[in-house]
Amino acid sequence: RSPKKQPPPEDDDELRGPAPRDDWDIVFDRIKEYRATHEAPVDTVGCEALTEEEKDPKLKRFRSLVSLMLSAQTKDEITAEAVRSLSQRLPGGLTPKSLSEAPIDLVHECVRKVGFWQRKSNYIKEAARTCLEQYAGDIPRTVPQLLSLPGVGPKMAYLAMHAAWQDNQGIGVDTHVLRISHRLGWVSDSAKSPEATRHALESWMPRSLWRELNPLLVGLGQTVCRAIGPKCGECPVSQYCPSSLQPRGRSNSRSAADDESRPRSDAGVKQQVSQDSIFSESTELGDVDVEDLASMVRGAEQAVRSRKLSGGRSRQGLVAKSEFPEIPHSPLSKSYRAAPAPATTDEEDAALSEGTGGRGGDRRRCFRARGSRRLRNKLKMP
């Protein structure tokens, strides 16, 4: 009898669960189109770009691993500079043998600019020794073996599998993927850690997209969707992003009419309502301008500086009014003027003049306390 035919294997993409948003594929395609025409540091100095010129497959994989280990909490440009320095200054170049035998001081000099450089120097030397002794100068072939190396976490392991072995075992979730996937509403708020975010993304995203997700979102995070000051006006998916619908103060270039004209998802509407409730509770301070607050801070710093630098009796708190710069009025400063600062009592003045202490302790502390009260009085602060 002929052997029974085995059923064809099911496509792994069809085994994924439901996506949290129906428009995720549109967002993914738009990000992909945008990144195809907009270059980011990850495209030129990322771990894969740094090893393109290497011909030896083993050395290429090893340098990819070292680049990933140095890239944690470090910009790609700094990582690229450290890898080039190791390749040029180590005898024989950046190889497992040369790195494991190199003096630790030399390794420190090469990677001094990366974050946590002392700890990473020990990690890459130990990893080089392990690769040389246990894997014949190559890097581990599986994710558990990569995780056994010192300083290698899940993100590095999955990215190393992508870059070194072209093996799609999981999504590499770094700070950019973590931030943007939450902003897009692709994962729930409960998935706060990188590993929880990875499991949430892999539960519904087709496996064929796992590898390209990291460079796409990393490049977008480096150029547009930054952690501080995101450029929502330049984002290709701002109309689909719930976070772009949140008010971001006066620095945002989008107008209220633009926000109203954009389609809002259910998640975006819910976040907008929650933000509106928060802002309605804080209207007691009025429309506080950031520039007014900055001016007040600068004025206070100048006042303190003038009191310290002026000579004579100014150290005893007797600073002329002309030495204090005028602080621009703002809605916030009006609330300060509503509650006048307490004046110095006669007993405290007598204690200060006699140098006997008072609430400030010794003579110097008393002078500081009196000067700070006068400064608060000038700034109309309680």
mmCIF file of C-alpha atoms in Angstrom:
data_model
loop_
_atom_site.group_PDB
_atom_site.id
_atom_site.type_symbol
_atom_site.label_atom_id
_atom_site.label_comp_id
_atom_site.label_asym_id
_atom_site.label_seq_id
_atom_site.Cartn_x
_atom_site.Cartn_y
_atom_site.Cartn_z
ATOM 1 C CA ARG A 1 0.000 0.000 0.000
ATOM 2 C CA SER A 2 1.149 3.456 -0.782
ATOM 3 C CA PRO A 3 1.795 5.629 2.269
ATOM 4 C CA LYS A 4 -1.036 7.846 3.302
ATOM 5 C CA LYS A 5 -0.667 11.413 2.131
ATOM 6 C CA GLN A 6 0.051 13.930 4.865
ATOM 7 C CA PRO A 7 -2.171 17.030 4.856
ATOM 8 C CA PRO A 8 -0.369 20.180 3.735
ATOM 9 C CA PRO A 9 0.907 22.241 6.644
ATOM 10 C CA GLU A 10 -1.267 25.134 7.557
ATOM 11 C CA ASP A 11 0.068 28.593 6.974
ATOM 12 C CA ASP A 12 1.342 29.947 10.270
ATOM 13 C CA ASP A 13 -0.083 33.372 9.398
ATOM 14 C CA GLU A 14 -3.578 31.936 9.578
ATOM 15 C CA LEU A 15 -2.988 30.711 13.142
ATOM 16 C CA ARG A 16 -2.632 34.248 14.484
ATOM 17 C CA GLY A 17 -5.321 35.610 16.783
ATOM 18 C CA PRO A 18 -7.517 38.663 16.134
ATOM 19 C CA ALA A 19 -5.722 41.999 15.876
ATOM 20 C CA PRO A 20 -6.611 44.699 18.416
ATOM 21 C CA ARG A 21 -7.358 47.096 15.541
ATOM 22 C CA ASP A 22 -8.867 46.380 12.141
ATOM 23 C CA ASP A 23 -6.759 48.958 10.330
ATOM 24 C CA TRP A 24 -3.369 47.612 11.461
ATOM 25 C CA ASP A 25 -2.490 46.382 7.960
ATOM 26 C CA ILE A 26 -3.127 49.836 6.477
ATOM 27 C CA VAL A 27 -0.922 51.414 9.142
ATOM 28 C CA PHE A 28 1.814 48.839 8.546
ATOM 29 C CA ASP A 29 1.795 49.398 4.774
ATOM 30 C CA ARG A 30 1.920 53.187 5.140
ATOM 31 C CA ILE A 31 4.849 52.998 7.544
ATOM 32 C CA LYS A 32 6.606 50.669 5.120
ATOM 33 C CA GLU A 33 6.045 53.050 2.201
ATOM 34 C CA TYR A 34 7.264 56.005 4.248
ATOM 35 C CA ARG A 35 10.394 54.228 5.437
ATOM 36 C CA ALA A 36 11.259 53.190 1.886
ATOM 37 C CA THR A 37 11.837 56.857 0.984
ATOM 38 C CA HIS A 38 13.009 58.270 4.351
ATOM 39 C CA GLU A 39 16.380 57.142 5.651
ATOM 40 C CA ALA A 40 17.076 56.684 9.364
ATOM 41 C CA PRO A 41 20.263 55.961 11.349
ATOM 42 C CA VAL A 42 19.294 52.302 11.680
ATOM 43 C CA ASP A 43 19.514 51.988 7.889
ATOM 44 C CA THR A 44 23.101 53.263 7.658
ATOM 45 C CA VAL A 45 24.763 52.413 10.980
ATOM 46 C CA GLY A 46 22.543 49.644 12.346
ATOM 47 C CA CYS A 47 23.941 46.242 13.303
ATOM 48 C CA GLU A 48 23.162 44.741 9.884
ATOM 49 C CA ALA A 49 24.579 47.739 7.999
ATOM 50 C CA LEU A 50 27.862 47.546 9.947
ATOM 51 C CA THR A 51 28.566 43.997 8.753
ATOM 52 C CA GLU A 52 27.644 44.310 5.071
ATOM 53 C CA GLU A 53 31.287 44.622 3.942
ATOM 54 C CA GLU A 54 32.461 41.545 5.853
ATOM 55 C CA LYS A 55 32.915 38.504 3.594
ATOM 56 C CA ASP A 56 33.604 35.797 6.202
ATOM 57 C CA PRO A 57 30.204 34.463 7.393
ATOM 58 C CA LYS A 58 31.509 33.623 10.870
ATOM 59 C CA LEU A 59 33.063 37.041 11.415
ATOM 60 C CA LYS A 60 29.954 38.695 10.032
ATOM 61 C CA ARG A 61 27.766 36.892 12.560
ATOM 62 C CA PHE A 62 30.158 37.624 15.419
ATOM 63 C CA ARG A 63 30.331 41.337 14.624
ATOM 64 C CA SER A 64 26.543 41.460 14.431
ATOM 65 C CA LEU A 65 26.372 39.987 17.925
ATOM 66 C CA VAL A 66 28.960 42.438 19.305
ATOM 67 C CA SER A 67 27.113 45.365 17.697
ATOM 68 C CA LEU A 68 23.846 44.277 19.300
ATOM 69 C CA MET A 69 25.468 43.865 22.719
ATOM 70 C CA LEU A 70 26.936 47.372 22.546
ATOM 71 C CA SER A 71 23.762 48.973 21.185
ATOM 72 C CA ALA A 72 21.692 48.711 24.376
ATOM 73 C CA GLN A 73 20.884 52.205 25.720
ATOM 74 C CA THR A 74 23.146 53.694 23.033
ATOM 75 C CA LYS A 75 22.530 55.543 19.775
ATOM 76 C CA ASP A 76 23.375 53.734 16.572
ATOM 77 C CA GLU A 77 26.012 56.301 15.624
ATOM 78 C CA ILE A 78 27.908 55.752 18.891
ATOM 79 C CA THR A 79 27.638 51.986 18.516
ATOM 80 C CA ALA A 80 29.016 52.156 14.972
ATOM 81 C CA GLU A 81 31.956 54.251 16.158
ATOM 82 C CA ALA A 82 32.767 51.734 18.905
ATOM 83 C CA VAL A 83 32.608 48.763 16.523
ATOM 84 C CA ARG A 84 34.891 50.518 14.036
ATOM 85 C CA SER A 85 37.324 51.361 16.828
ATOM 86 C CA LEU A 86 37.432 47.710 17.917
ATOM 87 C CA SER A 87 37.983 46.566 14.334
ATOM 88 C CA GLN A 88 40.856 49.008 13.815
ATOM 89 C CA ARG A 89 42.649 48.849 17.160
ATOM 90 C CA LEU A 90 42.436 45.179 18.109
ATOM 91 C CA PRO A 91 45.335 43.067 16.760
ATOM 92 C CA GLY A 92 43.864 41.090 13.891
ATOM 93 C CA GLY A 93 40.605 43.045 13.855
ATOM 94 C CA LEU A 94 37.345 42.289 15.637
ATOM 95 C CA THR A 95 37.445 38.506 15.950
ATOM 96 C CA PRO A 96 36.574 36.176 18.844
ATOM 97 C CA LYS A 97 40.250 35.379 19.426
ATOM 98 C CA SER A 98 41.530 38.975 19.339
ATOM 99 C CA LEU A 99 38.694 40.275 21.532
ATOM 100 C CA SER A 100 39.041 37.528 24.135
ATOM 101 C CA GLU A 101 42.810 38.088 24.384
ATOM 102 C CA ALA A 102 42.763 41.898 24.216
ATOM 103 C CA PRO A 103 43.668 43.876 27.374
ATOM 104 C CA ILE A 104 40.589 45.185 29.134
ATOM 105 C CA ASP A 105 42.020 48.722 29.124
ATOM 106 C CA LEU A 106 42.187 48.691 25.328
ATOM 107 C CA VAL A 107 38.594 47.490 25.083
ATOM 108 C CA HIS A 108 37.576 50.256 27.492
ATOM 109 C CA GLU A 109 39.193 52.874 25.279
ATOM 110 C CA CYS A 110 37.363 51.591 22.213
ATOM 111 C CA VAL A 111 33.861 51.463 23.731
ATOM 112 C CA ARG A 112 34.095 54.273 26.261
ATOM 113 C CA LYS A 113 31.332 56.332 24.603
ATOM 114 C CA VAL A 114 28.620 53.670 24.715
ATOM 115 C CA GLY A 115 26.250 53.381 27.638
ATOM 116 C CA PHE A 116 27.413 51.151 30.511
ATOM 117 C CA TRP A 117 30.738 50.702 28.703
ATOM 118 C CA GLN A 118 32.598 49.056 31.587
ATOM 119 C CA ARG A 119 30.002 46.342 32.054
ATOM 120 C CA LYS A 120 29.634 45.796 28.306
ATOM 121 C CA SER A 121 33.406 45.469 27.919
ATOM 122 C CA ASN A 122 33.364 42.476 30.250
ATOM 123 C CA TYR A 123 30.275 41.053 28.523
ATOM 124 C CA ILE A 124 31.715 41.123 24.992
ATOM 125 C CA LYS A 125 35.047 39.660 26.150
ATOM 126 C CA GLU A 126 33.273 36.801 27.936
ATOM 127 C CA ALA A 127 30.979 36.252 24.934
ATOM 128 C CA ALA A 128 34.006 36.129 22.619
ATOM 129 C CA ARG A 129 35.668 33.560 24.857
ATOM 130 C CA THR A 130 32.496 31.443 24.911
ATOM 131 C CA CYS A 131 32.123 31.595 21.127
ATOM 132 C CA LEU A 132 35.761 30.589 20.698
ATOM 133 C CA GLU A 133 35.703 27.688 23.147
ATOM 134 C CA GLN A 134 32.204 26.254 22.721
ATOM 135 C CA TYR A 135 31.148 27.179 19.175
ATOM 136 C CA ALA A 136 34.441 27.031 17.209
ATOM 137 C CA GLY A 137 34.599 30.768 16.741
ATOM 138 C CA ASP A 138 30.962 31.078 15.656
ATOM 139 C CA ILE A 139 27.989 32.424 17.611
ATOM 140 C CA PRO A 140 25.218 30.274 19.139
ATOM 141 C CA ARG A 141 22.616 28.979 16.700
ATOM 142 C CA THR A 142 19.481 29.027 18.869
ATOM 143 C CA VAL A 143 17.712 31.599 21.040
ATOM 144 C CA PRO A 144 18.298 29.689 24.348
ATOM 145 C CA GLN A 145 21.995 29.407 23.556
ATOM 146 C CA LEU A 146 22.214 33.130 22.781
ATOM 147 C CA LEU A 147 20.431 33.936 26.023
ATOM 148 C CA SER A 148 23.069 31.969 27.918
ATOM 149 C CA LEU A 149 25.707 34.533 26.915
ATOM 150 C CA PRO A 150 26.350 37.306 29.469
ATOM 151 C CA GLY A 151 24.611 40.580 28.627
ATOM 152 C CA VAL A 152 22.322 39.097 25.963
ATOM 153 C CA GLY A 153 18.579 39.535 26.476
ATOM 154 C CA PRO A 154 15.560 38.436 24.431
ATOM 155 C CA LYS A 155 15.658 41.481 22.150
ATOM 156 C CA MET A 156 19.304 40.895 21.233
ATOM 157 C CA ALA A 157 18.738 37.175 20.796
ATOM 158 C CA TYR A 158 15.869 37.562 18.336
ATOM 159 C CA LEU A 159 17.620 40.334 16.407
ATOM 160 C CA ALA A 160 20.790 38.235 16.256
ATOM 161 C CA MET A 161 18.771 35.370 14.810
ATOM 162 C CA HIS A 162 17.443 37.765 12.159
ATOM 163 C CA ALA A 163 20.739 39.452 11.256
ATOM 164 C CA ALA A 164 23.172 36.555 11.674
ATOM 165 C CA TRP A 165 21.189 33.444 10.796
ATOM 166 C CA GLN A 166 18.240 34.878 8.786
ATOM 167 C CA ASP A 167 16.010 32.892 11.114
ATOM 168 C CA ASN A 168 12.689 34.450 12.070
ATOM 169 C CA GLN A 169 12.133 33.224 15.619
ATOM 170 C CA GLY A 170 10.481 36.270 17.204
ATOM 171 C CA ILE A 171 10.076 40.043 17.260
ATOM 172 C CA GLY A 172 12.920 42.116 18.641
ATOM 173 C CA VAL A 173 11.229 44.662 20.911
ATOM 174 C CA ASP A 174 13.422 47.616 21.824
ATOM 175 C CA THR A 175 12.432 51.022 23.163
ATOM 176 C CA HIS A 176 11.135 52.249 19.775
ATOM 177 C CA VAL A 177 9.001 49.172 19.096
ATOM 178 C CA LEU A 178 7.674 49.279 22.651
ATOM 179 C CA ARG A 179 6.733 52.963 22.421
ATOM 180 C CA ILE A 180 5.226 53.019 18.928
ATOM 181 C CA SER A 181 3.234 49.800 19.284
ATOM 182 C CA HIS A 182 1.577 51.269 22.374
ATOM 183 C CA ARG A 183 0.955 54.609 20.677
ATOM 184 C CA LEU A 184 -0.657 52.893 17.704
ATOM 185 C CA GLY A 185 -2.900 50.836 19.977
ATOM 186 C CA TRP A 186 -1.467 47.537 18.758
ATOM 187 C CA VAL A 187 -1.031 46.255 22.311
ATOM 188 C CA SER A 188 -2.946 46.844 25.508
ATOM 189 C CA ASP A 189 -1.751 49.059 28.331
ATOM 190 C CA SER A 190 -1.175 45.993 30.505
ATOM 191 C CA ALA A 191 1.738 44.920 28.278
ATOM 192 C CA LYS A 192 4.266 47.283 29.835
ATOM 193 C CA SER A 193 7.496 45.286 29.513
ATOM 194 C CA PRO A 194 9.301 44.481 26.248
ATOM 195 C CA GLU A 195 8.628 40.762 26.679
ATOM 196 C CA ALA A 196 4.923 41.317 27.337
ATOM 197 C CA THR A 197 4.764 43.553 24.273
ATOM 198 C CA ARG A 198 6.515 40.898 22.179
ATOM 199 C CA HIS A 199 4.056 38.211 23.230
ATOM 200 C CA ALA A 200 1.126 40.567 22.543
ATOM 201 C CA LEU A 201 2.378 41.425 19.043
ATOM 202 C CA GLU A 202 3.207 37.834 18.156
ATOM 203 C CA SER A 203 -0.256 36.685 19.254
ATOM 204 C CA TRP A 204 -1.902 38.366 16.247
ATOM 205 C CA MET A 205 0.705 39.659 13.787
ATOM 206 C CA PRO A 206 1.558 37.362 10.859
ATOM 207 C CA ARG A 207 4.881 35.641 11.340
ATOM 208 C CA SER A 208 6.123 36.812 7.951
ATOM 209 C CA LEU A 209 6.158 40.408 9.244
ATOM 210 C CA TRP A 210 8.050 39.782 12.472
ATOM 211 C CA ARG A 211 11.513 40.397 11.074
ATOM 212 C CA GLU A 212 10.814 43.660 9.239
ATOM 213 C CA LEU A 213 8.764 45.153 12.068
ATOM 214 C CA ASN A 214 11.804 46.138 14.144
ATOM 215 C CA PRO A 215 13.719 48.162 11.515
ATOM 216 C CA LEU A 216 10.509 49.811 10.337
ATOM 217 C CA LEU A 217 9.472 51.047 13.774
ATOM 218 C CA VAL A 218 13.021 51.822 14.896
ATOM 219 C CA GLY A 219 13.560 54.087 11.899
ATOM 220 C CA LEU A 220 10.190 55.762 12.447
ATOM 221 C CA GLY A 221 11.002 56.277 16.123
ATOM 222 C CA GLN A 222 14.413 57.765 15.365
ATOM 223 C CA THR A 223 13.067 60.342 12.914
ATOM 224 C CA VAL A 224 9.358 61.039 13.530
ATOM 225 C CA CYS A 225 7.713 59.242 16.453
ATOM 226 C CA ARG A 226 10.293 60.300 19.015
ATOM 227 C CA ALA A 227 9.867 59.766 22.736
ATOM 228 C CA ILE A 228 10.025 63.526 23.412
ATOM 229 C CA GLY A 229 8.568 65.940 20.881
ATOM 230 C CA PRO A 230 7.045 63.545 18.325
ATOM 231 C CA LYS A 231 6.474 65.072 14.883
ATOM 232 C CA CYS A 232 2.848 64.101 14.457
ATOM 233 C CA GLY A 233 2.482 66.548 11.551
ATOM 234 C CA GLU A 234 5.050 64.553 9.554
ATOM 235 C CA CYS A 235 3.868 61.088 10.560
ATOM 236 C CA PRO A 236 2.416 59.028 7.685
ATOM 237 C CA VAL A 237 -0.127 57.341 9.980
ATOM 238 C CA SER A 238 -1.136 60.216 12.238
ATOM 239 C CA GLN A 239 -4.757 59.964 11.110
ATOM 240 C CA TYR A 240 -4.878 56.355 12.314
ATOM 241 C CA CYS A 241 -2.875 56.827 15.523
ATOM 242 C CA PRO A 242 -4.890 57.312 18.734
ATOM 243 C CA SER A 243 -1.973 59.115 20.394
ATOM 244 C CA SER A 244 -1.769 61.788 17.684
ATOM 245 C CA LEU A 245 -5.346 62.810 18.520
ATOM 246 C CA GLN A 246 -4.359 63.801 22.051
ATOM 247 C CA PRO A 247 -3.666 67.518 22.641
ATOM 248 C CA ARG A 248 0.042 68.230 22.873
ATOM 249 C CA GLY A 249 0.075 71.896 23.880
ATOM 250 C CA ARG A 250 0.744 74.956 21.762
ATOM 251 C CA SER A 251 3.899 73.549 20.181
ATOM 252 C CA ASN A 252 1.865 71.191 17.994
ATOM 253 C CA SER A 253 1.485 72.466 14.458
ATOM 254 C CA ARG A 254 -1.904 70.804 13.949
ATOM 255 C CA SER A 255 -4.964 72.947 14.369
ATOM 256 C CA ALA A 256 -8.224 72.000 16.051
ATOM 257 C CA ALA A 257 -9.964 71.969 12.674
ATOM 258 C CA ASP A 258 -7.506 69.359 11.414
ATOM 259 C CA ASP A 259 -8.221 67.162 14.434
ATOM 260 C CA GLU A 260 -11.965 67.361 13.865
ATOM 261 C CA SER A 261 -11.623 66.437 10.174
ATOM 262 C CA ARG A 262 -9.576 63.287 10.859
ATOM 263 C CA PRO A 263 -11.291 59.922 11.364
ATOM 264 C CA ARG A 264 -11.147 58.808 14.955
ATOM 265 C CA SER A 265 -11.083 55.244 16.120
ATOM 266 C CA ASP A 266 -12.892 54.084 19.230
ATOM 267 C CA ALA A 267 -9.608 53.955 21.135
ATOM 268 C CA GLY A 268 -8.790 57.491 20.056
ATOM 269 C CA VAL A 269 -12.183 58.812 21.159
ATOM 270 C CA LYS A 270 -11.855 57.116 24.557
ATOM 271 C CA GLN A 271 -8.392 58.566 25.096
ATOM 272 C CA GLN A 272 -9.621 61.985 23.970
ATOM 273 C CA VAL A 273 -12.499 61.897 26.464
ATOM 274 C CA SER A 274 -10.163 60.900 29.284
ATOM 275 C CA GLN A 275 -7.770 63.700 28.375
ATOM 276 C CA ASP A 276 -10.609 66.227 28.253
ATOM 277 C CA SER A 277 -11.721 65.207 31.733
ATOM 278 C CA ILE A 278 -8.195 65.649 33.022
ATOM 279 C CA PHE A 279 -7.876 69.089 31.460
ATOM 280 C CA SER A 280 -11.276 70.177 32.774
ATOM 281 C CA GLU A 281 -10.129 69.431 36.319
ATOM 282 C CA SER A 282 -6.981 71.539 35.896
ATOM 283 C CA THR A 283 -8.653 74.697 34.538
ATOM 284 C CA GLU A 284 -8.332 76.398 37.919
ATOM 285 C CA LEU A 285 -4.800 77.489 37.004
ATOM 286 C CA GLY A 286 -5.985 79.054 33.763
ATOM 287 C CA ASP A 287 -4.310 78.812 30.383
ATOM 288 C CA VAL A 288 -0.709 78.674 31.557
ATOM 289 C CA ASP A 289 1.814 79.327 28.814
ATOM 290 C CA VAL A 290 5.054 77.383 28.813
ATOM 291 C CA GLU A 291 6.968 80.508 27.835
ATOM 292 C CA ASP A 292 5.606 82.364 30.873
ATOM 293 C CA LEU A 293 6.759 79.575 33.152
ATOM 294 C CA ALA A 294 10.175 79.549 31.508
ATOM 295 C CA SER A 295 10.450 83.328 31.942
ATOM 296 C CA MET A 296 9.586 83.042 35.619
ATOM 297 C CA VAL A 297 12.242 80.377 36.124
ATOM 298 C CA ARG A 298 14.868 82.431 34.302
ATOM 299 C CA GLY A 299 13.959 85.501 36.334
ATOM 300 C CA ALA A 300 14.218 83.589 39.590
ATOM 301 C CA GLU A 301 17.622 82.213 38.627
ATOM 302 C CA GLN A 302 18.884 85.683 37.739
ATOM 303 C CA ALA A 303 17.609 87.038 41.031
ATOM 304 C CA VAL A 304 19.415 84.384 43.022
ATOM 305 C CA ARG A 305 22.571 84.876 40.972
ATOM 306 C CA SER A 306 22.555 88.650 41.484
ATOM 307 C CA ARG A 307 22.115 88.184 45.238
ATOM 308 C CA LYS A 308 25.109 85.815 45.381
ATOM 309 C CA LEU A 309 27.389 87.920 43.193
ATOM 310 C CA SER A 310 26.606 91.339 44.686
ATOM 311 C CA GLY A 311 28.885 92.450 47.516
ATOM 312 C CA GLY A 312 28.549 94.345 50.807
ATOM 313 C CA ARG A 313 25.418 93.994 52.851
ATOM 314 C CA SER A 314 23.555 92.042 50.159
ATOM 315 C CA ARG A 315 24.693 88.792 51.834
ATOM 316 C CA GLN A 316 22.478 89.737 54.753
ATOM 317 C CA GLY A 317 19.443 89.832 52.502
ATOM 318 C CA LEU A 318 19.555 93.614 51.902
ATOM 319 C CA VAL A 319 19.433 93.511 48.099
ATOM 320 C CA ALA A 320 18.296 96.569 46.213
ATOM 321 C CA LYS A 321 15.039 96.188 44.341
ATOM 322 C CA SER A 322 16.670 97.246 41.086
ATOM 323 C CA GLU A 323 18.865 94.139 41.164
ATOM 324 C CA PHE A 324 15.850 91.866 40.835
ATOM 325 C CA PRO A 325 14.687 91.499 37.222
ATOM 326 C CA GLU A 326 11.054 91.997 36.484
ATOM 327 C CA ILE A 327 9.209 88.690 36.102
ATOM 328 C CA PRO A 328 6.647 88.629 33.275
ATOM 329 C CA HIS A 329 3.104 88.352 34.527
ATOM 330 C CA SER A 330 1.226 85.183 33.686
ATOM 331 C CA PRO A 331 -2.019 83.551 34.769
ATOM 332 C CA LEU A 332 0.005 81.342 37.064
ATOM 333 C CA SER A 333 1.717 84.280 38.732
ATOM 334 C CA LYS A 334 -1.715 85.789 39.477
ATOM 335 C CA SER A 335 -2.519 82.771 41.598
ATOM 336 C CA TYR A 336 0.747 83.339 43.427
ATOM 337 C CA ARG A 337 -0.135 86.977 44.123
ATOM 338 C CA ALA A 338 -3.444 85.875 45.574
ATOM 339 C CA ALA A 339 -1.599 84.398 48.559
ATOM 340 C CA PRO A 340 1.045 86.901 49.855
ATOM 341 C CA ALA A 341 4.191 85.509 51.440
ATOM 342 C CA PRO A 342 4.511 85.824 55.232
ATOM 343 C CA ALA A 343 6.670 88.729 56.328
ATOM 344 C CA THR A 344 9.587 88.462 58.734
ATOM 345 C CA THR A 345 8.583 89.002 62.341
ATOM 346 C CA ASP A 346 10.287 91.504 64.695
ATOM 347 C CA GLU A 347 11.660 88.675 66.824
ATOM 348 C CA GLU A 348 13.236 87.046 63.777
ATOM 349 C CA ASP A 349 14.731 90.382 62.666
ATOM 350 C CA ALA A 350 16.227 90.903 66.108
ATOM 351 C CA ALA A 351 17.643 87.394 66.144
ATOM 352 C CA LEU A 352 19.106 87.909 62.692
ATOM 353 C CA SER A 353 20.728 91.237 63.570
ATOM 354 C CA GLU A 354 22.253 89.820 66.756
ATOM 355 C CA GLY A 355 23.334 86.603 65.063
ATOM 356 C CA THR A 356 21.736 84.453 67.770
ATOM 357 C CA GLY A 357 19.978 82.035 65.435
ATOM 358 C CA GLY A 358 16.198 82.005 65.249
ATOM 359 C CA ARG A 359 14.400 79.637 62.928
ATOM 360 C CA GLY A 360 17.379 79.474 60.570
ATOM 361 C CA GLY A 361 19.880 78.035 63.078
ATOM 362 C CA ASP A 362 23.336 79.629 62.920
ATOM 363 C CA ARG A 363 24.052 83.077 61.514
ATOM 364 C CA ARG A 364 24.667 81.977 57.923
ATOM 365 C CA ARG A 365 21.509 79.870 57.761
ATOM 366 C CA CYS A 366 19.508 82.794 59.166
ATOM 367 C CA PHE A 367 20.760 85.077 56.423
ATOM 368 C CA ARG A 368 19.829 82.468 53.821
ATOM 369 C CA ALA A 369 16.355 82.069 55.276
ATOM 370 C CA ARG A 370 15.788 85.823 55.323
ATOM 371 C CA GLY A 371 17.076 86.191 51.757
ATOM 372 C CA SER A 372 14.840 83.373 50.519
ATOM 373 C CA ARG A 373 11.808 84.990 52.189
ATOM 374 C CA ARG A 374 12.604 88.268 50.505
ATOM 375 C CA LEU A 375 13.012 86.456 47.195
ATOM 376 C CA ARG A 376 9.653 84.712 47.590
ATOM 377 C CA ASN A 377 8.094 88.034 48.509
ATOM 378 C CA LYS A 378 9.519 89.588 45.350
ATOM 379 C CA LEU A 379 8.259 86.737 43.198
ATOM 380 C CA LYS A 380 4.847 86.885 44.887
ATOM 381 C CA MET A 381 5.107 83.217 45.775
ATOM 382 C CA PRO A 382 3.557 81.654 48.913
#
